[in-house]
Short mmCIF file of C-alpha atoms in Angstrom, two decimals:
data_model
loop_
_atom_site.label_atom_id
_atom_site.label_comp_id
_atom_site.label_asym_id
_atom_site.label_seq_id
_atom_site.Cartn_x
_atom_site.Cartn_y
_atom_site.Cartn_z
CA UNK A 1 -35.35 -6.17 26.40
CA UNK A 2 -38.91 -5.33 26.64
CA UNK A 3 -41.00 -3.55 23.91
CA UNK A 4 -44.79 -2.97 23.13
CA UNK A 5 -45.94 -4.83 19.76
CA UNK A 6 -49.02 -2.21 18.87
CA UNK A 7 -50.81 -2.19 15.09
CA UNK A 8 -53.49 -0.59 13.53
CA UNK A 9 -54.64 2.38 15.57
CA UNK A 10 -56.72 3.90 12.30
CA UNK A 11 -57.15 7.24 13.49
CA UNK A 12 -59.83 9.50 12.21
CA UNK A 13 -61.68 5.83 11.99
CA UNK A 14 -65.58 6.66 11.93
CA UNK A 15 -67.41 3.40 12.91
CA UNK A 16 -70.92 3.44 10.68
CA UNK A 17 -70.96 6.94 10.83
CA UNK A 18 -69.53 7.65 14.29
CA UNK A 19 -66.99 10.10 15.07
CA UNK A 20 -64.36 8.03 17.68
CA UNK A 21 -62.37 10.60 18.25
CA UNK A 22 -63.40 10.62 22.57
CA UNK A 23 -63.21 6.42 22.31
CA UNK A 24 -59.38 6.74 20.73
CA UNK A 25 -58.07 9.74 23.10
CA UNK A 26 -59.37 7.40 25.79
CA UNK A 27 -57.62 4.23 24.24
CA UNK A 28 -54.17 5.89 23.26
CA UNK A 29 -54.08 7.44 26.99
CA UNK A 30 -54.52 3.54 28.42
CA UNK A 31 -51.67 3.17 26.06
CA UNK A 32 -49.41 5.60 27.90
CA UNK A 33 -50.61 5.10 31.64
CA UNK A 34 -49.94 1.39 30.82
CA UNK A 35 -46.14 2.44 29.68
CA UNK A 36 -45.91 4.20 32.63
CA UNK A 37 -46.32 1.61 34.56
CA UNK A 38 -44.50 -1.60 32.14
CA UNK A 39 -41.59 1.02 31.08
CA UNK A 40 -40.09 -0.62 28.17
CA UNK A 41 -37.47 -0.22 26.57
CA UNK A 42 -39.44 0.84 23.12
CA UNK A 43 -43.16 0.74 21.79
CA UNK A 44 -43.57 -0.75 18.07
CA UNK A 45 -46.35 0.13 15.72
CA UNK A 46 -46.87 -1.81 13.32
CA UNK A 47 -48.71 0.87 10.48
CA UNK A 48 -51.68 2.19 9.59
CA UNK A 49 -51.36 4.85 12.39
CA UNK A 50 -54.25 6.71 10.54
CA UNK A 51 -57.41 5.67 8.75
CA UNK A 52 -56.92 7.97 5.38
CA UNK A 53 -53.82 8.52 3.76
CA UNK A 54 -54.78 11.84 3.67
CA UNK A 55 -55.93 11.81 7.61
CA UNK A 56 -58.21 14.60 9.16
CA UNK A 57 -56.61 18.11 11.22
CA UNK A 58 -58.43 16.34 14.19
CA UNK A 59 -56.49 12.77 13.59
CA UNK A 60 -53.22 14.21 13.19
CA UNK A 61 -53.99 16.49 16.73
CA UNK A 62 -55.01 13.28 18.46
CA UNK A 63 -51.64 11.17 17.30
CA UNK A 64 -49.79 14.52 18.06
CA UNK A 65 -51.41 14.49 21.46
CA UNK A 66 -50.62 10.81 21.81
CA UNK A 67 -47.13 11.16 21.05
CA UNK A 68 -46.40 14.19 22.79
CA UNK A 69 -47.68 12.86 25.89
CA UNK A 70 -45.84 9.34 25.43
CA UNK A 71 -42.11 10.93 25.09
CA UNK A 72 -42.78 13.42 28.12
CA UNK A 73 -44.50 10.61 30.60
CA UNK A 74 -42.16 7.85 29.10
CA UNK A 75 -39.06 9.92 27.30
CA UNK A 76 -36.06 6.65 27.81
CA UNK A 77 -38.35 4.49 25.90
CA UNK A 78 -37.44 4.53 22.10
CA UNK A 79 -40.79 4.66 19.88
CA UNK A 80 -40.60 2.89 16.48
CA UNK A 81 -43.48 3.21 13.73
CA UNK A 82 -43.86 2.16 10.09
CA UNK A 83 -46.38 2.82 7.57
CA UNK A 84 -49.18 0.65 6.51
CA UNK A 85 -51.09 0.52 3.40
CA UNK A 86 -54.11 3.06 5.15
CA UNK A 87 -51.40 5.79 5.65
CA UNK A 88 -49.14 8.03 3.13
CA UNK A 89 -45.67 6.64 3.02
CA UNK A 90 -44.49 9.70 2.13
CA UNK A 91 -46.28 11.66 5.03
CA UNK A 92 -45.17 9.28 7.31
CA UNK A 93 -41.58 9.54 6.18
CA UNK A 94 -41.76 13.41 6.71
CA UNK A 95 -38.75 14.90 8.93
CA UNK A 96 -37.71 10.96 9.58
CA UNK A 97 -33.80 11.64 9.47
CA UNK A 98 -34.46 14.33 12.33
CA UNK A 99 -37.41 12.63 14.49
CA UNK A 100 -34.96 9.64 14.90
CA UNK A 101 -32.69 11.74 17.00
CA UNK A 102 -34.91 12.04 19.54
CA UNK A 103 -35.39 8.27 19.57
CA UNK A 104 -38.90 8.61 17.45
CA UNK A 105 -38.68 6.32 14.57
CA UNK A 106 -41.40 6.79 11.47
CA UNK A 107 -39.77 4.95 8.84
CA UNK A 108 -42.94 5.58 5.82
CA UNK A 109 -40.87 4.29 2.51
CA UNK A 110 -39.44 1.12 1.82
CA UNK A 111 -35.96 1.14 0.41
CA UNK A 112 -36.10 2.27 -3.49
CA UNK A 113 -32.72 2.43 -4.12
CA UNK A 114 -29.70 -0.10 -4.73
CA UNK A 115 -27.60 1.70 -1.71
CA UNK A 116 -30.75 1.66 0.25
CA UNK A 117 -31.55 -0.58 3.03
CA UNK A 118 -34.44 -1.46 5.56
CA UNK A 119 -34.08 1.02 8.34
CA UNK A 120 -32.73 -0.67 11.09
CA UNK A 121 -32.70 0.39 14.67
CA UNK A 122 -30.08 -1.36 17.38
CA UNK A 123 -30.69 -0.56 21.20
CA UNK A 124 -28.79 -2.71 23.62
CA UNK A 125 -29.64 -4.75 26.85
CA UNK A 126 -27.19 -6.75 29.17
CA UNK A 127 -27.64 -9.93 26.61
CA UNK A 128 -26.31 -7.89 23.70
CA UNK A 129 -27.64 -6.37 20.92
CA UNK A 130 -31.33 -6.49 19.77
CA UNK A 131 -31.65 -5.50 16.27
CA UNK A 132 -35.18 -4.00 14.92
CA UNK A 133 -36.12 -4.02 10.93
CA UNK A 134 -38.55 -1.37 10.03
CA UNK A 135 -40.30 -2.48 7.14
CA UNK A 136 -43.48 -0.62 5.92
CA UNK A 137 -46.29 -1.64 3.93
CA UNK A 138 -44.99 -2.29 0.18
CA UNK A 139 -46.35 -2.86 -3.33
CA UNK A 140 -44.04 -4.76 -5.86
CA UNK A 141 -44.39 -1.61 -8.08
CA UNK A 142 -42.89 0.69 -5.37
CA UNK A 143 -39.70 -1.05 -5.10
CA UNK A 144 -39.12 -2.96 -8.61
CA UNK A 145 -35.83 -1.04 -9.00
CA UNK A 146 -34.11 -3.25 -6.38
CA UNK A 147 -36.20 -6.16 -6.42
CA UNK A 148 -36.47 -6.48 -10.12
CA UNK A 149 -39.46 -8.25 -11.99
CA UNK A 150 -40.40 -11.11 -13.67
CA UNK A 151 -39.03 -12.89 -17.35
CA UNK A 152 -41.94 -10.55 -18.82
CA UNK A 153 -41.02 -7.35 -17.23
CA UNK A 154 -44.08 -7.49 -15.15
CA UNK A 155 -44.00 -6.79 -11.09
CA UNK A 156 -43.30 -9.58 -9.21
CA UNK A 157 -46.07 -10.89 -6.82
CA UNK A 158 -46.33 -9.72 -3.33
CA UNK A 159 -44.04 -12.59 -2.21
CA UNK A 160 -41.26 -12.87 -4.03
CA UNK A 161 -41.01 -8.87 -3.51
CA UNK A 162 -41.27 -9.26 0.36
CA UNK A 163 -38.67 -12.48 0.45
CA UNK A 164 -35.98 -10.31 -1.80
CA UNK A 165 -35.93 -7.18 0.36
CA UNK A 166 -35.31 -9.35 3.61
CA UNK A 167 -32.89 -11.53 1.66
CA UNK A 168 -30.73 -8.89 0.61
CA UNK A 169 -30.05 -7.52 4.62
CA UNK A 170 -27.06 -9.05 6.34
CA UNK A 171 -28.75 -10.24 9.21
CA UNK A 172 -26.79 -11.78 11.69
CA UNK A 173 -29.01 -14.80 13.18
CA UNK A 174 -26.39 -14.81 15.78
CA UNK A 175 -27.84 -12.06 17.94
CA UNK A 176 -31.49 -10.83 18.29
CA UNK A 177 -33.37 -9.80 15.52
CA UNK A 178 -37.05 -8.08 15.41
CA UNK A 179 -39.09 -7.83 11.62
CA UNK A 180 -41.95 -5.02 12.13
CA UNK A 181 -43.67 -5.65 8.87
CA UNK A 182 -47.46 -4.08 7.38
CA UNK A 183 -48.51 -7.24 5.14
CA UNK A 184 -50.93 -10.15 4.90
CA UNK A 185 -48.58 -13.00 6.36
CA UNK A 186 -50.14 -16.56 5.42
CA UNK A 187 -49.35 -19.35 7.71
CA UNK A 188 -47.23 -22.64 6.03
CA UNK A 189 -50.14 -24.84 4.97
CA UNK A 190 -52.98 -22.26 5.50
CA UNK A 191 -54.71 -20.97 2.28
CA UNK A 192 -55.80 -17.14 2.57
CA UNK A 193 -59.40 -18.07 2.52
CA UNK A 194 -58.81 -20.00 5.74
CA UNK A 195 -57.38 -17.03 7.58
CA UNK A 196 -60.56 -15.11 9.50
CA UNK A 197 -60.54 -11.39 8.18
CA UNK A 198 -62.54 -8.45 9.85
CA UNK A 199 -64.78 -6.69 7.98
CA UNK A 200 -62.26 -3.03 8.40
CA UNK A 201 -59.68 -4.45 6.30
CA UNK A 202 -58.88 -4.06 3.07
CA UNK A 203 -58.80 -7.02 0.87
CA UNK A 204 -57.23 -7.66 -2.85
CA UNK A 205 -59.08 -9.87 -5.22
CA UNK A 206 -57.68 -13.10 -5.30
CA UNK A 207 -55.47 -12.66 -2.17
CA UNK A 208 -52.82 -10.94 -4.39
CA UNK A 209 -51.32 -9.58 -1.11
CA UNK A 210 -50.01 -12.66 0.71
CA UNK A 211 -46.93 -13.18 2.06
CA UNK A 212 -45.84 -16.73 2.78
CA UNK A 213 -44.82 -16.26 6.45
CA UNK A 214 -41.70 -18.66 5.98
CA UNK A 215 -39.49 -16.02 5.88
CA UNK A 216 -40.36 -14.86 9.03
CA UNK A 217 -38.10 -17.78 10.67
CA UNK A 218 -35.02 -15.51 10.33
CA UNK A 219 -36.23 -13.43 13.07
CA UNK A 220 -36.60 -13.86 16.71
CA UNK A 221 -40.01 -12.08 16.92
CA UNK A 222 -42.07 -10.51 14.29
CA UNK A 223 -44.38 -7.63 15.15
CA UNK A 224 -47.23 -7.54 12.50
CA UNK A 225 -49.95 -5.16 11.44
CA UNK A 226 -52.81 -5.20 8.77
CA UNK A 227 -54.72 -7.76 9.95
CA UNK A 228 -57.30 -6.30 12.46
CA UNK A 229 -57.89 -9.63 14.65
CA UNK A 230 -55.12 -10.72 16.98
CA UNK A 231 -53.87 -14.14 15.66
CA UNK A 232 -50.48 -16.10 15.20
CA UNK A 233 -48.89 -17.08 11.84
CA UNK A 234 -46.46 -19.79 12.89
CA UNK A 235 -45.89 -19.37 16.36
CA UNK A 236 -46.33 -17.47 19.31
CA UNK A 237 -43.18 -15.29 17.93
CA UNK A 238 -44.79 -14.32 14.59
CA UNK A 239 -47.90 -12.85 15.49
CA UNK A 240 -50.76 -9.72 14.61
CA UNK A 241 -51.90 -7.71 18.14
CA UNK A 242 -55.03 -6.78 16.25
CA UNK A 243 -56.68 -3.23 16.16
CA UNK A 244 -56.42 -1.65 19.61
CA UNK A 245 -59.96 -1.08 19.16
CA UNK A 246 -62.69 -2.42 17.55
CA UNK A 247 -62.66 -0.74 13.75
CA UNK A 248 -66.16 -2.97 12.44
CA UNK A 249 -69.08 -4.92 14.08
CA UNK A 250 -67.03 -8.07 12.81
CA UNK A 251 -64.78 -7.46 15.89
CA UNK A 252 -67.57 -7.29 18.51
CA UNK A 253 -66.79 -9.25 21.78
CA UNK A 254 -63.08 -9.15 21.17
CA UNK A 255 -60.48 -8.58 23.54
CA UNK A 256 -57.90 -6.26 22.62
CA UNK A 257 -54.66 -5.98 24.12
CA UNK A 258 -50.86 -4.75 23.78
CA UNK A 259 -48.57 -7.55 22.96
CA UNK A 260 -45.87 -6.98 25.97
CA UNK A 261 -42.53 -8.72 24.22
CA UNK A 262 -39.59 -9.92 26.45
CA UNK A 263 -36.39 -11.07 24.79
CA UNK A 264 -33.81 -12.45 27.12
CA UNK A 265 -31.14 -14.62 25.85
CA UNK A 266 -31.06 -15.36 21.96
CA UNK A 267 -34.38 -18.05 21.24
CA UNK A 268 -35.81 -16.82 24.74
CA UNK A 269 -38.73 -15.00 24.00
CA UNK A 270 -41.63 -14.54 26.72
CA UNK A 271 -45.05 -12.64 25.28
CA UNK A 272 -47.80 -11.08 27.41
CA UNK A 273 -51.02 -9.78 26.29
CA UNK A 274 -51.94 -6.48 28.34
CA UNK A 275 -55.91 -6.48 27.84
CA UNK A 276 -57.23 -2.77 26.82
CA UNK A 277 -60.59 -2.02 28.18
CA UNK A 278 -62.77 0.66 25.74
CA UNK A 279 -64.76 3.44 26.15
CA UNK A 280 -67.39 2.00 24.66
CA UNK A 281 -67.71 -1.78 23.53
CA UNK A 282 -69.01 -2.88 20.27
CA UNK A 283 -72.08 -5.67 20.46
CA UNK A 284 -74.41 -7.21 18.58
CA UNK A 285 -77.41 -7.51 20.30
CA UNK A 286 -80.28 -9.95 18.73
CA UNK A 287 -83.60 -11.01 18.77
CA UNK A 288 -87.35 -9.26 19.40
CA UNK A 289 -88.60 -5.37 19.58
CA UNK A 290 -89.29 -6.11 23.41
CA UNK A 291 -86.50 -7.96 24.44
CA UNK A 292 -83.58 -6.00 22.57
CA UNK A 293 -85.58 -2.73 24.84
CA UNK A 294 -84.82 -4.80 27.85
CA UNK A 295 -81.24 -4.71 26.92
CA UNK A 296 -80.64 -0.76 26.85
CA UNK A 297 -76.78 0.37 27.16
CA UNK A 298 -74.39 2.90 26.30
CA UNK A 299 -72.17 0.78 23.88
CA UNK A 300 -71.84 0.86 20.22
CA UNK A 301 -74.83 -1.70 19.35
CA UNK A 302 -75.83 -3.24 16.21
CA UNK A 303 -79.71 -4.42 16.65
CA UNK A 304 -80.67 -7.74 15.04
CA UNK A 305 -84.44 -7.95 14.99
CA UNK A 306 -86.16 -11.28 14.46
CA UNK A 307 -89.37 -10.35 14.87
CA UNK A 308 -91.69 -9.65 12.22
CA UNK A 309 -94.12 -7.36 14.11
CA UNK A 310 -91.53 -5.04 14.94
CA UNK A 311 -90.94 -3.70 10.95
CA UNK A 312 -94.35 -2.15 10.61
CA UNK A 313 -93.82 -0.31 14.00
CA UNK A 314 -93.90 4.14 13.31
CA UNK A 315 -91.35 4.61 16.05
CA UNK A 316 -89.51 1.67 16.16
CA UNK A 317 -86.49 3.64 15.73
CA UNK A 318 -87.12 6.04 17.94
CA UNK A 319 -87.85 3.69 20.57
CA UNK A 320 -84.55 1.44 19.81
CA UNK A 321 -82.40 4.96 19.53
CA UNK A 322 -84.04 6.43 23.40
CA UNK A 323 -82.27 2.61 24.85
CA UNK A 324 -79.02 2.74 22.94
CA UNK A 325 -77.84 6.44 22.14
CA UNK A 326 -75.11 5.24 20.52
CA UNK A 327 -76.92 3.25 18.08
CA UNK A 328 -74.58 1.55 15.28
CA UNK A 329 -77.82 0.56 12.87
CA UNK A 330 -81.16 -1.57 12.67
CA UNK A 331 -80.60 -4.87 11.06
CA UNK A 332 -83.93 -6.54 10.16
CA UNK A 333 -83.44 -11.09 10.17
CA UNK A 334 -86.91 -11.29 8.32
CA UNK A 335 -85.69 -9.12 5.53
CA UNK A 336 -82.20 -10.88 5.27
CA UNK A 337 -83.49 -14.33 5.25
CA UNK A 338 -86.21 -13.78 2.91
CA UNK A 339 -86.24 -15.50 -0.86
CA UNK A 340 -83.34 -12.98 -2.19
CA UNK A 341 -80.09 -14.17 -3.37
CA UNK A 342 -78.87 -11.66 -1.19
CA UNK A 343 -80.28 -10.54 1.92
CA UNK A 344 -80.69 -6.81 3.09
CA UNK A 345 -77.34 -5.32 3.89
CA UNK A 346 -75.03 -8.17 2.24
CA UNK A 347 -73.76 -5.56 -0.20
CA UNK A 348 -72.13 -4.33 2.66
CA UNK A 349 -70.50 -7.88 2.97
CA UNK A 350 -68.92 -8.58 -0.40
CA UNK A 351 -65.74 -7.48 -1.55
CA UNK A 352 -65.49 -5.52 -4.75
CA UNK A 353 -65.22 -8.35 -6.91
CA UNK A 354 -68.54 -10.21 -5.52
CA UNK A 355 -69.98 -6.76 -5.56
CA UNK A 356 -69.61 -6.34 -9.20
CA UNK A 357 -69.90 -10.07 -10.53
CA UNK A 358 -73.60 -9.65 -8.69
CA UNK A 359 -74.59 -6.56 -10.57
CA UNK A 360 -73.29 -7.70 -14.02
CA UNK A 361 -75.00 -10.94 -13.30
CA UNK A 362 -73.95 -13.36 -16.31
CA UNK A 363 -69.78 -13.32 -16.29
CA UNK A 364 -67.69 -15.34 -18.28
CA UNK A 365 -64.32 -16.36 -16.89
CA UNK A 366 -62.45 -14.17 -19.23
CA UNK A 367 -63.98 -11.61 -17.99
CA UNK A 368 -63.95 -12.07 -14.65
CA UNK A 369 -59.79 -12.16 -15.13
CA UNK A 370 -60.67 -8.33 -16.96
CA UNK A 371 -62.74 -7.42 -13.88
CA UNK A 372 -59.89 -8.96 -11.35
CA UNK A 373 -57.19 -6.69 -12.94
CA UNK A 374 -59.04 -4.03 -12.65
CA UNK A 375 -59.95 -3.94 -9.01
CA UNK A 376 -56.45 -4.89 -8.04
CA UNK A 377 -55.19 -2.16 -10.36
CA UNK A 378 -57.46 0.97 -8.65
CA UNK A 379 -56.19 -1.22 -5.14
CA UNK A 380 -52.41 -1.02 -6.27
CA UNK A 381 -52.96 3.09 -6.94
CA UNK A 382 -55.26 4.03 -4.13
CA UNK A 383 -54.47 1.51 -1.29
CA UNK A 384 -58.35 1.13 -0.92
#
């Protein structure tokens, strides 16, 4: 059995401003041509197929177009999709009783009811079955009616709700079984300020989000989305394939791939990362006025200057925008470094929490617990 493990395509993303639309037609039709060529068995994406819960007219024609083009150029393999915690479960969900008879899978809700269960799709190789859990993005407060909550009637945490809904599926660890799951997944021993995070994802106060990644080990591969750089959480078998292509500046110089899975015999599993080349890269390119000219290109750039000379330059900008047209921003060192507590442009850095603590300056720790709740409470009803 081989299947695509894909994540976190964002579409209608706008990078600093920029419209991607060209760079993720150009991306998503790598996708196919590389399907075309692999032909597996079935293509997994692992949520947030679009940036906004409510996306764009022009996002939802690109996915069409992407799909559309997929199922004509590739129509035996089966594609399977969840939602993450960018898109509207609900949306998602639409028509998703008659999409799956043409082998298109968009599973957008969890299970909410007691005779509800994770969606699960079986397709069949000469080793047997190979069983695939569909589980999108969820919040403790969407499925409380089958998980339950705590002694005080409060939500359970992010973990306990994840472990129940798995633990209450008859799995049969006999045969082959895939999780694809939208969550933050922490490793065994890792704490969630350890784990690298890109600057494009969304992040709770106080890591309220994570997952232990333990129960993972029931399943012969997991294919995970949400977190935007491709890493492991356990094992070569429980891993995130990262954005397909580069959502922030934080995610300049990586390589981004498809996650090509092969599952032979149960506890054979082979993986193979299928680099993705973009339109455009994204780079960060550093250091004086005259030698950052020298370096013209026609990639997303962010411009680090270092020199001082260069901030009292008229047409600085001008000059820097006739090199690289596609011009991200103008970061100035001298300013950042200066004697601030923050530097220019660190706003952009801090999470909500930091953000707030900084302009309130003197908080007590009662209040910061006020101030915690409250972020994670507009985060629990917006997703953002």
């Amino acid at each position: 059995m081989k299947f695509f493990h894909l994540s976190d395509l964002h579409i209608g993303l706008r990078l600093i401003g920029r419209d991607l639309r060209e760079d993720q037609e150009y991306m998503l039709q790598q996708i196919t041509d590389i399907a075309v060529r692999e032909r597996p068995d079935a293509i997994v994406i692992a949520g947030d197929i679009y940036d906004k819960s409510v996306p764009s007219a022009e996002a939802v024609e690109v996915f069409d177009g992407f799909i559309a083009g997929l199922k004509a150029e590739v129509p035996e393999t089966v594609v399977m999709m969840i939602s993450g915690n960018h898109d509207s479960a609900p949306r998602v969900n639409c028509f998703r009783s008659v999409l799956s008879r043409q082998r298109l899978y968009m599973i957008g809700m969890p299970p909410q009811q007691e005779d509800e269960h994770i969606e699960k799709v079986v397709l069949r190789d000469p080793y047997g079955d190979v069983n695939f859990y569909l589980l999108p993005f969820v919040k403790p407060s969407m499925v409380k009616q089958i998980t339950g909550v705590d002694e005080n009637g409060n939500n359970l945490t992010y973990n306990e709700t994840v472990r129940r809904l798995i633990e209450r599926e008859e799995i049969d660890e006999t045969q082959r079984n895939v999780l694809v799951s939208h969550q933050f997944y922490l490793p065994a021993g890792k704490r969630a300020e350890e784990v690298e995070r890109m600057d494009s994802e969304i992040r709770t106060v106080g890591n309220i989000d994570e997952v232990s990644a333990d129960i993972l080990r029931r399943f012969d591969y997991a294919a995970l989305g949400h977190i935007h750089k491709p890493m492991t959480v356990g094992g070569e078998c429980f891993r995130y394939c990262g954005t397909p292509l580069a959502c922030s500046v934080s995610e300049a110089g990586q390589q981004k791939g498809i996650v090509m899975v092969e599952l032979k015999e149960k506890g054979t599993v082979c993986t193979t990362v299928l680099p993705l080349t973009p339109l455009r890269q994204v780079r960060v390119i550093k250091g004086s006025l005259e030698e950052i000219l020298k370096n013209g290109c026609s990639d997303y750039v962010t411009v680090i200057l270092t020199d001082r000379a260069a901030i009292d330059s008229f047409d600085i900008q001008e000059r820097i925008r006739h090199e690289f047209p596609f011009l991200l921003e103008i970061r100035r060192e001298t300013v950042r470094t200066a004697d601030y507590s923050r530097g220019y442009g660190a706003q952009d850095q801090m999470d909500p929490f930091e953000l707030c603590c900084s302009f309130l300056k003197e908080v007590d720790e009662e209040e910061k617990d006020i101030l915690r709740d409250v972020i994670n409470t507009v985060w629990e009803v917006t997703g953002q």
